[in-house]
Amino acid sequence: MIRTFFTTVLIWFCINTNAQKVLQTPHVESILYLGSGNNQPLIVGLGGSEGGNAWSSGHWKETRDKFIKDGYAFLALGYFGAKGTPEILDKIALDDVHNAILAATKETQVSKNKIAIIGGSRGADLALLLGSYYNDINCIAAIVPSHVVFPGHTQEFNSSCWTYQGKELSFVPVNDEAVPFLMKRDLRGTFEMMLKDSAAEKKALIRIENINGPILLLSATKDEICPSTPMSVKMIETLKAHNFKFHYEHTAVEGGHSEPLKHFDIVYRFLDTYYKHQ
């Protein structure tokens, strides 16, 4: 009877304890969190310009745990400023990040056919880009995103944040009008001046109309970092113009750049309605 009791406790413990696994993925730090079920839909978490692997931190543990409890597998990715990754946000290879996602789907408990990405700030841009280039991505939740590619974070700002198949993606450069705003560290003003270059903006657009699944955009009405609400409005207009066949929505949250992160109920609802059960 005692042996049976301890066996039962051990089984319960194994079922209810989240498994954490570090995956070996070149140039990307990958930490996979698994629940107890099979065929778990995958959610990929991408941080922003703070670098490191934000979604593996204690700050996001409660959110990760909720996703696991709700039946998802969760993959926290660090694509720069983390162990084994580039030091700065510059010329980050979409191919490397996508390969890291595919590595997670090779785990037996993870669904190979359901991949959603949540990204914040520059991670939102990366999420939208991944969805636009790879049709095995099924869902995107982009928090304070950009509609275009911007320069990498070098001193000269003369290279792209991102590459695809070894080639830099076109980006909106820092123009003369933007320099005074950049010098006084007015980031929003800097981006607004850069976007006056309509030719560069058009060339650097993220082709969100190519995304193979539903899209959620969360922006901040008083964003001090970038004009996330106007850029999100432009993306919604693009989706409408292309008669985008999947569900899409934009919620503008009152407040600054980080305010939408306090409204994850919107993300939970969106994923539960348009991703998990589709």
Short mmCIF file of N, CA, C and O in Angstrom, two decimals, residues 108-240:
data_model
loop_
_atom_site.label_atom_id
_atom_site.label_comp_id
_atom_site.label_asym_id
_atom_site.label_seq_id
_atom_site.Cartn_x
_atom_site.Cartn_y
_atom_site.Cartn_z
N THR A 108 8.53 15.41 -29.21
CA THR A 108 7.36 14.55 -29.44
C THR A 108 6.07 15.13 -28.89
O THR A 108 4.99 14.85 -29.41
N GLN A 109 6.14 15.94 -27.83
CA GLN A 109 4.93 16.49 -27.22
C GLN A 109 4.42 17.75 -27.92
O GLN A 109 3.32 18.22 -27.62
N VAL A 110 5.21 18.30 -28.84
CA VAL A 110 4.86 19.57 -29.47
C VAL A 110 4.23 19.34 -30.84
O VAL A 110 4.72 18.55 -31.64
N SER A 111 3.15 20.07 -31.11
CA SER A 111 2.51 20.00 -32.41
C SER A 111 3.41 20.58 -33.48
O SER A 111 4.03 21.63 -33.29
N LYS A 112 3.48 19.92 -34.61
CA LYS A 112 4.26 20.42 -35.74
C LYS A 112 3.45 21.35 -36.63
O LYS A 112 3.98 21.99 -37.53
N ASN A 113 2.15 21.41 -36.36
CA ASN A 113 1.25 22.13 -37.26
C ASN A 113 0.63 23.38 -36.64
O ASN A 113 -0.17 24.05 -37.29
N LYS A 114 0.97 23.68 -35.39
CA LYS A 114 0.39 24.86 -34.73
C LYS A 114 1.51 25.64 -34.06
O LYS A 114 2.03 25.25 -33.01
N ILE A 115 1.89 26.76 -34.70
CA ILE A 115 2.97 27.60 -34.20
C ILE A 115 2.49 29.05 -34.15
O ILE A 115 2.15 29.63 -35.18
N ALA A 116 2.45 29.61 -32.95
CA ALA A 116 2.11 31.02 -32.76
C ALA A 116 3.31 31.75 -32.19
O ALA A 116 4.10 31.17 -31.44
N ILE A 117 3.45 33.03 -32.52
CA ILE A 117 4.55 33.84 -32.01
C ILE A 117 3.99 35.07 -31.32
O ILE A 117 3.14 35.77 -31.88
N ILE A 118 4.49 35.33 -30.11
CA ILE A 118 4.20 36.58 -29.39
C ILE A 118 5.50 37.37 -29.35
O ILE A 118 6.53 36.86 -28.89
N GLY A 119 5.48 38.59 -29.83
CA GLY A 119 6.68 39.42 -29.79
C GLY A 119 6.35 40.82 -29.32
O GLY A 119 5.27 41.34 -29.61
N GLY A 120 7.29 41.43 -28.59
CA GLY A 120 7.11 42.79 -28.12
C GLY A 120 8.16 43.72 -28.69
O GLY A 120 9.34 43.37 -28.72
N SER A 121 7.75 44.89 -29.17
CA SER A 121 8.65 45.92 -29.69
C SER A 121 9.45 45.35 -30.87
O SER A 121 8.86 44.90 -31.85
N ARG A 122 10.79 45.33 -30.81
CA ARG A 122 11.53 44.75 -31.92
C ARG A 122 11.20 43.27 -32.10
O ARG A 122 11.25 42.74 -33.21
N GLY A 123 10.85 42.60 -31.01
CA GLY A 123 10.41 41.21 -31.12
C GLY A 123 9.09 41.08 -31.86
O GLY A 123 8.82 40.05 -32.49
N ALA A 124 8.26 42.13 -31.80
CA ALA A 124 7.02 42.15 -32.57
C ALA A 124 7.34 42.25 -34.06
O ALA A 124 6.71 41.58 -34.89
N ASP A 125 8.32 43.10 -34.40
CA ASP A 125 8.75 43.21 -35.80
C ASP A 125 9.26 41.86 -36.30
O ASP A 125 8.93 41.43 -37.41
N LEU A 126 10.07 41.21 -35.46
CA LEU A 126 10.61 39.90 -35.82
C LEU A 126 9.49 38.88 -35.99
O LEU A 126 9.52 38.07 -36.94
N ALA A 127 8.50 38.91 -35.12
CA ALA A 127 7.37 37.98 -35.23
C ALA A 127 6.64 38.17 -36.56
O ALA A 127 6.33 37.20 -37.26
N LEU A 128 6.38 39.42 -36.92
CA LEU A 128 5.68 39.71 -38.17
C LEU A 128 6.52 39.29 -39.38
O LEU A 128 6.00 38.76 -40.36
N LEU A 129 7.82 39.52 -39.29
CA LEU A 129 8.71 39.11 -40.39
C LEU A 129 8.73 37.59 -40.55
O LEU A 129 8.65 37.08 -41.67
N LEU A 130 8.85 36.88 -39.44
CA LEU A 130 8.87 35.42 -39.51
C LEU A 130 7.57 34.90 -40.14
O LEU A 130 7.59 34.01 -40.99
N GLY A 131 6.45 35.49 -39.71
CA GLY A 131 5.18 35.07 -40.29
C GLY A 131 5.08 35.38 -41.77
O GLY A 131 4.47 34.64 -42.54
N SER A 132 5.70 36.48 -42.20
CA SER A 132 5.61 36.88 -43.61
C SER A 132 6.52 36.06 -44.51
O SER A 132 6.26 35.96 -45.71
N TYR A 133 7.57 35.46 -43.94
CA TYR A 133 8.51 34.68 -44.74
C TYR A 133 8.31 33.17 -44.65
O TYR A 133 8.72 32.44 -45.56
N TYR A 134 7.67 32.70 -43.58
CA TYR A 134 7.55 31.24 -43.38
C TYR A 134 6.09 30.88 -43.16
O TYR A 134 5.47 31.30 -42.18
N ASN A 135 5.54 30.08 -44.08
CA ASN A 135 4.11 29.79 -44.01
C ASN A 135 3.75 28.71 -43.00
O ASN A 135 2.58 28.36 -42.86
N ASP A 136 4.74 28.17 -42.27
CA ASP A 136 4.41 27.23 -41.19
C ASP A 136 4.12 27.95 -39.88
O ASP A 136 3.79 27.31 -38.88
N ILE A 137 4.22 29.27 -39.87
CA ILE A 137 3.80 30.06 -38.72
C ILE A 137 2.31 30.34 -38.86
O ILE A 137 1.87 30.90 -39.87
N ASN A 138 1.52 29.97 -37.86
CA ASN A 138 0.07 30.00 -37.98
C ASN A 138 -0.62 31.18 -37.31
O ASN A 138 -1.83 31.37 -37.48
N CYS A 139 0.10 31.96 -36.50
CA CYS A 139 -0.57 32.99 -35.71
C CYS A 139 0.47 33.97 -35.17
O CYS A 139 1.56 33.56 -34.77
N ILE A 140 0.12 35.27 -35.16
CA ILE A 140 1.04 36.30 -34.67
C ILE A 140 0.32 37.23 -33.71
O ILE A 140 -0.76 37.73 -34.01
N ALA A 141 0.93 37.47 -32.55
CA ALA A 141 0.48 38.51 -31.63
C ALA A 141 1.65 39.49 -31.49
O ALA A 141 2.68 39.16 -30.90
N ALA A 142 1.49 40.68 -32.06
CA ALA A 142 2.56 41.67 -32.11
C ALA A 142 2.22 42.85 -31.20
O ALA A 142 1.21 43.52 -31.40
N ILE A 143 3.08 43.08 -30.21
CA ILE A 143 2.84 44.11 -29.21
C ILE A 143 3.77 45.30 -29.47
O ILE A 143 4.97 45.13 -29.56
N VAL A 144 3.21 46.47 -29.61
CA VAL A 144 3.88 47.71 -30.03
C VAL A 144 4.83 47.46 -31.21
O VAL A 144 6.03 47.67 -31.13
N PRO A 145 4.27 47.02 -32.34
CA PRO A 145 5.08 46.65 -33.50
C PRO A 145 5.37 47.81 -34.44
O PRO A 145 4.77 48.89 -34.34
N SER A 146 6.27 47.55 -35.36
CA SER A 146 6.53 48.45 -36.49
C SER A 146 6.00 47.81 -37.77
O SER A 146 5.93 46.58 -37.86
N HIS A 147 5.69 48.62 -38.75
CA HIS A 147 5.20 48.11 -40.03
C HIS A 147 6.31 47.99 -41.05
O HIS A 147 6.10 47.52 -42.17
N VAL A 148 7.50 48.45 -40.66
CA VAL A 148 8.66 48.44 -41.56
C VAL A 148 9.88 47.92 -40.81
O VAL A 148 9.88 47.79 -39.58
N VAL A 149 10.94 47.66 -41.56
CA VAL A 149 12.23 47.28 -40.99
C VAL A 149 13.03 48.55 -40.71
O VAL A 149 13.07 49.47 -41.55
N PHE A 150 13.67 48.60 -39.55
CA PHE A 150 14.50 49.73 -39.16
C PHE A 150 15.97 49.32 -39.09
O PHE A 150 16.29 48.12 -39.17
N PRO A 151 16.88 50.27 -38.92
CA PRO A 151 18.31 49.93 -38.88
C PRO A 151 18.69 49.12 -37.65
O PRO A 151 18.02 49.17 -36.61
N GLY A 152 19.80 48.39 -37.78
CA GLY A 152 20.38 47.71 -36.64
C GLY A 152 20.92 48.71 -35.64
O GLY A 152 21.13 49.89 -35.96
N HIS A 153 21.15 48.23 -34.42
CA HIS A 153 21.55 49.13 -33.34
C HIS A 153 23.07 49.29 -33.27
O HIS A 153 23.70 48.98 -32.26
N THR A 154 23.63 49.79 -34.35
CA THR A 154 25.06 50.10 -34.40
C THR A 154 25.24 51.61 -34.25
O THR A 154 24.26 52.37 -34.32
N GLN A 155 26.46 52.06 -34.08
CA GLN A 155 26.71 53.50 -33.94
C GLN A 155 26.40 54.25 -35.22
O GLN A 155 25.99 55.42 -35.18
N GLU A 156 26.58 53.60 -36.34
CA GLU A 156 26.38 54.28 -37.63
C GLU A 156 24.97 54.14 -38.18
O GLU A 156 24.57 54.85 -39.09
N PHE A 157 24.20 53.16 -37.66
CA PHE A 157 22.84 52.90 -38.16
C PHE A 157 22.81 52.66 -39.67
O PHE A 157 21.90 53.11 -40.38
N ASN A 158 23.84 51.98 -40.17
CA ASN A 158 23.95 51.81 -41.62
C ASN A 158 23.74 50.37 -42.07
O ASN A 158 24.13 50.00 -43.17
N SER A 159 23.14 49.56 -41.22
CA SER A 159 22.83 48.19 -41.58
C SER A 159 21.45 47.84 -41.07
O SER A 159 20.86 48.56 -40.25
N SER A 160 20.92 46.73 -41.56
CA SER A 160 19.56 46.33 -41.21
C SER A 160 19.52 45.53 -39.91
O SER A 160 20.49 44.84 -39.56
N CYS A 161 18.40 45.61 -39.22
CA CYS A 161 18.20 44.74 -38.05
C CYS A 161 18.24 43.27 -38.45
O CYS A 161 18.68 42.43 -37.66
N TRP A 162 17.77 42.96 -39.66
CA TRP A 162 17.46 41.57 -40.01
C TRP A 162 18.07 41.16 -41.35
O TRP A 162 18.23 41.99 -42.24
N THR A 163 18.33 39.86 -41.47
CA THR A 163 18.72 39.28 -42.76
C THR A 163 17.84 38.07 -43.05
O THR A 163 17.25 37.47 -42.15
N TYR A 164 17.76 37.74 -44.33
CA TYR A 164 17.04 36.55 -44.77
C TYR A 164 17.86 35.88 -45.86
O TYR A 164 18.24 36.52 -46.84
N GLN A 165 18.19 34.61 -45.63
CA GLN A 165 19.02 33.84 -46.56
C GLN A 165 20.31 34.59 -46.91
O GLN A 165 20.73 34.65 -48.07
N GLY A 166 20.92 35.18 -45.89
CA GLY A 166 22.22 35.83 -46.04
C GLY A 166 22.19 37.24 -46.57
O GLY A 166 23.24 37.88 -46.71
N LYS A 167 21.01 37.78 -46.85
CA LYS A 167 20.91 39.14 -47.40
C LYS A 167 20.18 40.05 -46.43
O LYS A 167 19.16 39.67 -45.84
N GLU A 168 20.71 41.25 -46.28
CA GLU A 168 20.05 42.23 -45.40
C GLU A 168 18.70 42.63 -45.96
O GLU A 168 18.55 42.85 -47.18
N LEU A 169 17.72 42.78 -45.07
CA LEU A 169 16.42 43.29 -45.50
C LEU A 169 16.50 44.81 -45.63
O LEU A 169 17.20 45.49 -44.87
N SER A 170 15.79 45.34 -46.61
CA SER A 170 15.74 46.79 -46.79
C SER A 170 15.20 47.46 -45.53
O SER A 170 14.29 46.93 -44.88
N PHE A 171 15.76 48.63 -45.20
CA PHE A 171 15.35 49.32 -43.97
C PHE A 171 15.22 50.81 -44.21
O PHE A 171 15.75 51.35 -45.18
N VAL A 172 14.47 51.46 -43.32
CA VAL A 172 14.32 52.91 -43.38
C VAL A 172 15.53 53.54 -42.70
O VAL A 172 15.76 53.32 -41.51
N PRO A 173 16.32 54.34 -43.42
CA PRO A 173 17.55 54.89 -42.83
C PRO A 173 17.27 56.10 -41.94
O PRO A 173 16.20 56.71 -41.98
N VAL A 174 18.28 56.42 -41.14
CA VAL A 174 18.23 57.66 -40.36
C VAL A 174 18.56 58.81 -41.30
O VAL A 174 19.68 58.90 -41.82
N ASN A 175 17.59 59.68 -41.55
CA ASN A 175 17.80 60.79 -42.48
C ASN A 175 18.22 62.05 -41.73
O ASN A 175 18.28 62.09 -40.49
N ASP A 176 18.50 63.11 -42.48
CA ASP A 176 18.98 64.35 -41.87
C ASP A 176 17.97 64.95 -40.89
O ASP A 176 18.34 65.50 -39.85
N GLU A 177 16.68 64.85 -41.24
CA GLU A 177 15.65 65.41 -40.37
C GLU A 177 15.58 64.69 -39.03
O GLU A 177 15.18 65.28 -38.02
N ALA A 178 15.97 63.42 -39.02
CA ALA A 178 15.87 62.62 -37.80
C ALA A 178 17.01 62.87 -36.83
O ALA A 178 16.88 62.64 -35.62
N VAL A 179 18.14 63.34 -37.33
CA VAL A 179 19.36 63.46 -36.51
C VAL A 179 19.17 64.34 -35.28
O VAL A 179 19.55 63.94 -34.16
N PRO A 180 18.56 65.54 -35.40
CA PRO A 180 18.38 66.36 -34.18
C PRO A 180 17.55 65.66 -33.11
O PRO A 180 17.84 65.80 -31.91
N PHE A 181 16.54 64.91 -33.51
CA PHE A 181 15.72 64.18 -32.55
C PHE A 181 16.52 63.05 -31.91
O PHE A 181 16.39 62.79 -30.71
N LEU A 182 17.34 62.41 -32.72
CA LEU A 182 18.19 61.33 -32.20
C LEU A 182 19.21 61.88 -31.20
O LEU A 182 19.45 61.25 -30.15
N MET A 183 19.75 63.04 -31.48
CA MET A 183 20.75 63.64 -30.60
C MET A 183 20.17 63.97 -29.22
O MET A 183 20.86 63.89 -28.20
N LYS A 184 18.90 64.37 -29.19
CA LYS A 184 18.29 64.69 -27.90
C LYS A 184 17.50 63.49 -27.33
O LYS A 184 16.72 63.64 -26.40
N ARG A 185 17.73 62.31 -27.93
CA ARG A 185 17.17 61.04 -27.46
C ARG A 185 15.63 61.02 -27.49
O ARG A 185 15.00 60.38 -26.66
N ASP A 186 15.07 61.73 -28.44
CA ASP A 186 13.63 61.67 -28.68
C ASP A 186 13.41 60.57 -29.71
O ASP A 186 13.42 60.83 -30.93
N LEU A 187 13.20 59.35 -29.23
CA LEU A 187 13.13 58.21 -30.14
C LEU A 187 11.89 58.27 -31.02
O LEU A 187 11.96 57.99 -32.21
N ARG A 188 10.77 58.61 -30.43
CA ARG A 188 9.56 58.68 -31.26
C ARG A 188 9.72 59.71 -32.37
O ARG A 188 9.38 59.45 -33.53
N GLY A 189 10.23 60.89 -32.00
CA GLY A 189 10.46 61.91 -33.00
C GLY A 189 11.42 61.45 -34.08
O GLY A 189 11.24 61.75 -35.26
N THR A 190 12.43 60.69 -33.68
CA THR A 190 13.40 60.15 -34.64
C THR A 190 12.71 59.26 -35.66
O THR A 190 12.90 59.42 -36.87
N PHE A 191 11.90 58.34 -35.17
CA PHE A 191 11.21 57.43 -36.08
C PHE A 191 10.21 58.16 -36.97
O PHE A 191 10.07 57.85 -38.16
N GLU A 192 9.52 59.14 -36.41
CA GLU A 192 8.55 59.89 -37.21
C GLU A 192 9.25 60.64 -38.34
O GLU A 192 8.72 60.69 -39.47
N MET A 193 10.41 61.21 -38.08
CA MET A 193 11.15 61.89 -39.13
C MET A 193 11.67 60.90 -40.18
O MET A 193 11.63 61.17 -41.38
N MET A 194 12.15 59.76 -39.73
CA MET A 194 12.63 58.73 -40.65
C MET A 194 11.53 58.29 -41.60
O MET A 194 11.76 58.07 -42.80
N LEU A 195 10.31 58.18 -41.07
CA LEU A 195 9.20 57.69 -41.88
C LEU A 195 8.67 58.73 -42.87
O LEU A 195 7.78 58.42 -43.68
N LYS A 196 9.23 59.94 -42.82
CA LYS A 196 8.89 60.92 -43.86
C LYS A 196 9.48 60.53 -45.20
O LYS A 196 9.05 61.03 -46.25
N ASP A 197 10.46 59.65 -45.16
CA ASP A 197 11.07 59.12 -46.39
C ASP A 197 10.15 58.02 -46.92
O ASP A 197 10.33 56.84 -46.66
N SER A 198 9.14 58.44 -47.67
CA SER A 198 8.09 57.51 -48.10
C SER A 198 8.62 56.43 -49.06
O SER A 198 8.12 55.30 -49.06
N ALA A 199 9.62 56.78 -49.85
CA ALA A 199 10.19 55.78 -50.76
C ALA A 199 10.88 54.66 -49.99
O ALA A 199 10.71 53.47 -50.29
N ALA A 200 11.66 55.05 -48.96
CA ALA A 200 12.33 54.05 -48.13
C ALA A 200 11.32 53.25 -47.33
O ALA A 200 11.48 52.03 -47.15
N GLU A 201 10.28 53.93 -46.85
CA GLU A 201 9.23 53.25 -46.09
C GLU A 201 8.58 52.15 -46.94
O GLU A 201 8.40 51.02 -46.48
N LYS A 202 8.26 52.49 -48.17
CA LYS A 202 7.61 51.52 -49.05
C LYS A 202 8.51 50.32 -49.31
O LYS A 202 8.06 49.17 -49.32
N LYS A 203 9.79 50.58 -49.48
CA LYS A 203 10.74 49.51 -49.77
C LYS A 203 10.96 48.60 -48.57
O LYS A 203 11.25 47.40 -48.71
N ALA A 204 10.82 49.16 -47.36
CA ALA A 204 11.12 48.43 -46.13
C ALA A 204 9.88 47.80 -45.48
O ALA A 204 9.99 47.24 -44.38
N LEU A 205 8.73 47.88 -46.14
CA LEU A 205 7.50 47.35 -45.54
C LEU A 205 7.62 45.86 -45.20
O LEU A 205 8.18 45.07 -45.96
N ILE A 206 7.06 45.49 -44.06
CA ILE A 206 6.93 44.07 -43.69
C ILE A 206 5.68 43.55 -44.40
O ILE A 206 4.58 44.10 -44.22
N ARG A 207 5.82 42.50 -45.17
CA ARG A 207 4.72 42.00 -46.01
C ARG A 207 3.76 41.15 -45.18
O ARG A 207 3.65 39.93 -45.35
N ILE A 208 3.04 41.83 -44.30
CA ILE A 208 2.16 41.12 -43.38
C ILE A 208 1.00 40.42 -44.10
O ILE A 208 0.41 39.48 -43.57
N GLU A 209 0.72 40.86 -45.32
CA GLU A 209 -0.35 40.21 -46.08
C GLU A 209 -0.01 38.76 -46.43
O GLU A 209 -0.89 37.98 -46.82
N ASN A 210 1.28 38.38 -46.29
CA ASN A 210 1.70 37.01 -46.59
C ASN A 210 1.59 36.07 -45.39
O ASN A 210 1.85 34.87 -45.53
N ILE A 211 1.22 36.60 -44.24
CA ILE A 211 1.15 35.78 -43.03
C ILE A 211 0.03 34.75 -43.16
O ILE A 211 -1.07 35.06 -43.62
N ASN A 212 0.33 33.53 -42.75
CA ASN A 212 -0.57 32.39 -42.95
C ASN A 212 -1.38 32.09 -41.69
O ASN A 212 -1.40 30.97 -41.19
N GLY A 213 -2.07 33.12 -41.17
CA GLY A 213 -2.87 32.91 -39.97
C GLY A 213 -3.32 34.23 -39.38
O GLY A 213 -2.99 35.32 -39.89
N PRO A 214 -4.09 34.17 -38.29
CA PRO A 214 -4.63 35.38 -37.66
C PRO A 214 -3.55 36.27 -37.06
O PRO A 214 -2.49 35.80 -36.67
N ILE A 215 -3.86 37.56 -36.98
CA ILE A 215 -2.90 38.56 -36.50
C ILE A 215 -3.56 39.45 -35.46
O ILE A 215 -4.65 39.99 -35.68
N LEU A 216 -2.87 39.62 -34.33
CA LEU A 216 -3.28 40.57 -33.31
C LEU A 216 -2.21 41.65 -33.20
O LEU A 216 -1.02 41.34 -33.08
N LEU A 217 -2.63 42.91 -33.26
CA LEU A 217 -1.73 44.04 -33.04
C LEU A 217 -2.18 44.78 -31.79
O LEU A 217 -3.35 45.12 -31.65
N LEU A 218 -1.25 45.00 -30.87
CA LEU A 218 -1.50 45.81 -29.68
C LEU A 218 -0.55 47.01 -29.72
O LEU A 218 0.67 46.83 -29.76
N SER A 219 -1.10 48.20 -29.72
CA SER A 219 -0.26 49.39 -29.78
C SER A 219 -0.51 50.26 -28.56
O SER A 219 -1.43 50.02 -27.76
N ALA A 220 0.31 51.30 -28.40
CA ALA A 220 0.20 52.23 -27.28
C ALA A 220 -0.08 53.63 -27.82
O ALA A 220 0.68 54.15 -28.64
N THR A 221 -1.16 54.25 -27.35
CA THR A 221 -1.58 55.54 -27.89
C THR A 221 -0.60 56.66 -27.57
O THR A 221 -0.49 57.63 -28.32
N LYS A 222 0.13 56.53 -26.46
CA LYS A 222 1.10 57.56 -26.05
C LYS A 222 2.51 56.99 -26.05
O LYS A 222 3.32 57.31 -25.18
N ASP A 223 2.78 56.17 -27.03
CA ASP A 223 4.07 55.48 -27.13
C ASP A 223 5.20 56.50 -27.26
O ASP A 223 5.24 57.28 -28.21
N GLU A 224 6.12 56.48 -26.30
CA GLU A 224 7.24 57.41 -26.30
C GLU A 224 8.44 56.89 -27.09
O GLU A 224 9.40 57.63 -27.35
N ILE A 225 8.39 55.63 -27.49
CA ILE A 225 9.51 55.01 -28.21
C ILE A 225 9.32 55.08 -29.72
O ILE A 225 10.22 55.44 -30.47
N CYS A 226 8.14 54.72 -30.17
CA CYS A 226 7.84 54.70 -31.61
C CYS A 226 6.36 54.97 -31.82
O CYS A 226 5.57 54.78 -30.90
N PRO A 227 5.97 55.39 -33.01
CA PRO A 227 4.55 55.64 -33.29
C PRO A 227 3.80 54.33 -33.54
O PRO A 227 3.34 54.06 -34.65
N SER A 228 3.68 53.49 -32.50
CA SER A 228 3.14 52.14 -32.69
C SER A 228 1.68 52.14 -33.12
O SER A 228 1.27 51.28 -33.90
N THR A 229 0.89 53.11 -32.64
CA THR A 229 -0.51 53.12 -33.05
C THR A 229 -0.67 53.51 -34.52
O THR A 229 -1.33 52.79 -35.28
N PRO A 230 -0.07 54.61 -34.99
CA PRO A 230 -0.17 54.92 -36.43
C PRO A 230 0.40 53.81 -37.31
O PRO A 230 -0.17 53.52 -38.38
N MET A 231 1.48 53.16 -36.89
CA MET A 231 2.04 52.08 -37.70
C MET A 231 1.11 50.88 -37.72
O MET A 231 0.98 50.21 -38.76
N SER A 232 0.45 50.60 -36.60
CA SER A 232 -0.50 49.49 -36.57
C SER A 232 -1.72 49.78 -37.44
O SER A 232 -2.25 48.89 -38.11
N VAL A 233 -2.17 51.03 -37.42
CA VAL A 233 -3.29 51.44 -38.28
C VAL A 233 -2.93 51.20 -39.75
O VAL A 233 -3.75 50.71 -40.54
N LYS A 234 -1.70 51.53 -40.12
CA LYS A 234 -1.26 51.30 -41.50
C LYS A 234 -1.29 49.82 -41.84
O LYS A 234 -1.67 49.44 -42.96
N MET A 235 -0.92 48.97 -40.90
CA MET A 235 -0.94 47.53 -41.17
C MET A 235 -2.37 47.01 -41.34
O MET A 235 -2.63 46.16 -42.20
N ILE A 236 -3.28 47.52 -40.54
CA ILE A 236 -4.69 47.12 -40.69
C ILE A 236 -5.21 47.55 -42.06
O ILE A 236 -5.93 46.79 -42.75
N GLU A 237 -4.83 48.73 -42.50
CA GLU A 237 -5.23 49.20 -43.84
C GLU A 237 -4.67 48.30 -44.92
O GLU A 237 -5.35 48.00 -45.92
N THR A 238 -3.43 47.85 -44.74
CA THR A 238 -2.81 46.93 -45.70
C THR A 238 -3.58 45.61 -45.77
O THR A 238 -3.85 45.10 -46.86
N LEU A 239 -3.93 45.07 -44.61
CA LEU A 239 -4.66 43.80 -44.58
C LEU A 239 -6.03 43.95 -45.24
O LEU A 239 -6.47 43.05 -45.99
N LYS A 240 -6.68 45.06 -44.99
CA LYS A 240 -7.98 45.30 -45.64
C LYS A 240 -7.82 45.40 -47.15
O LYS A 240 -8.62 44.82 -47.91
#
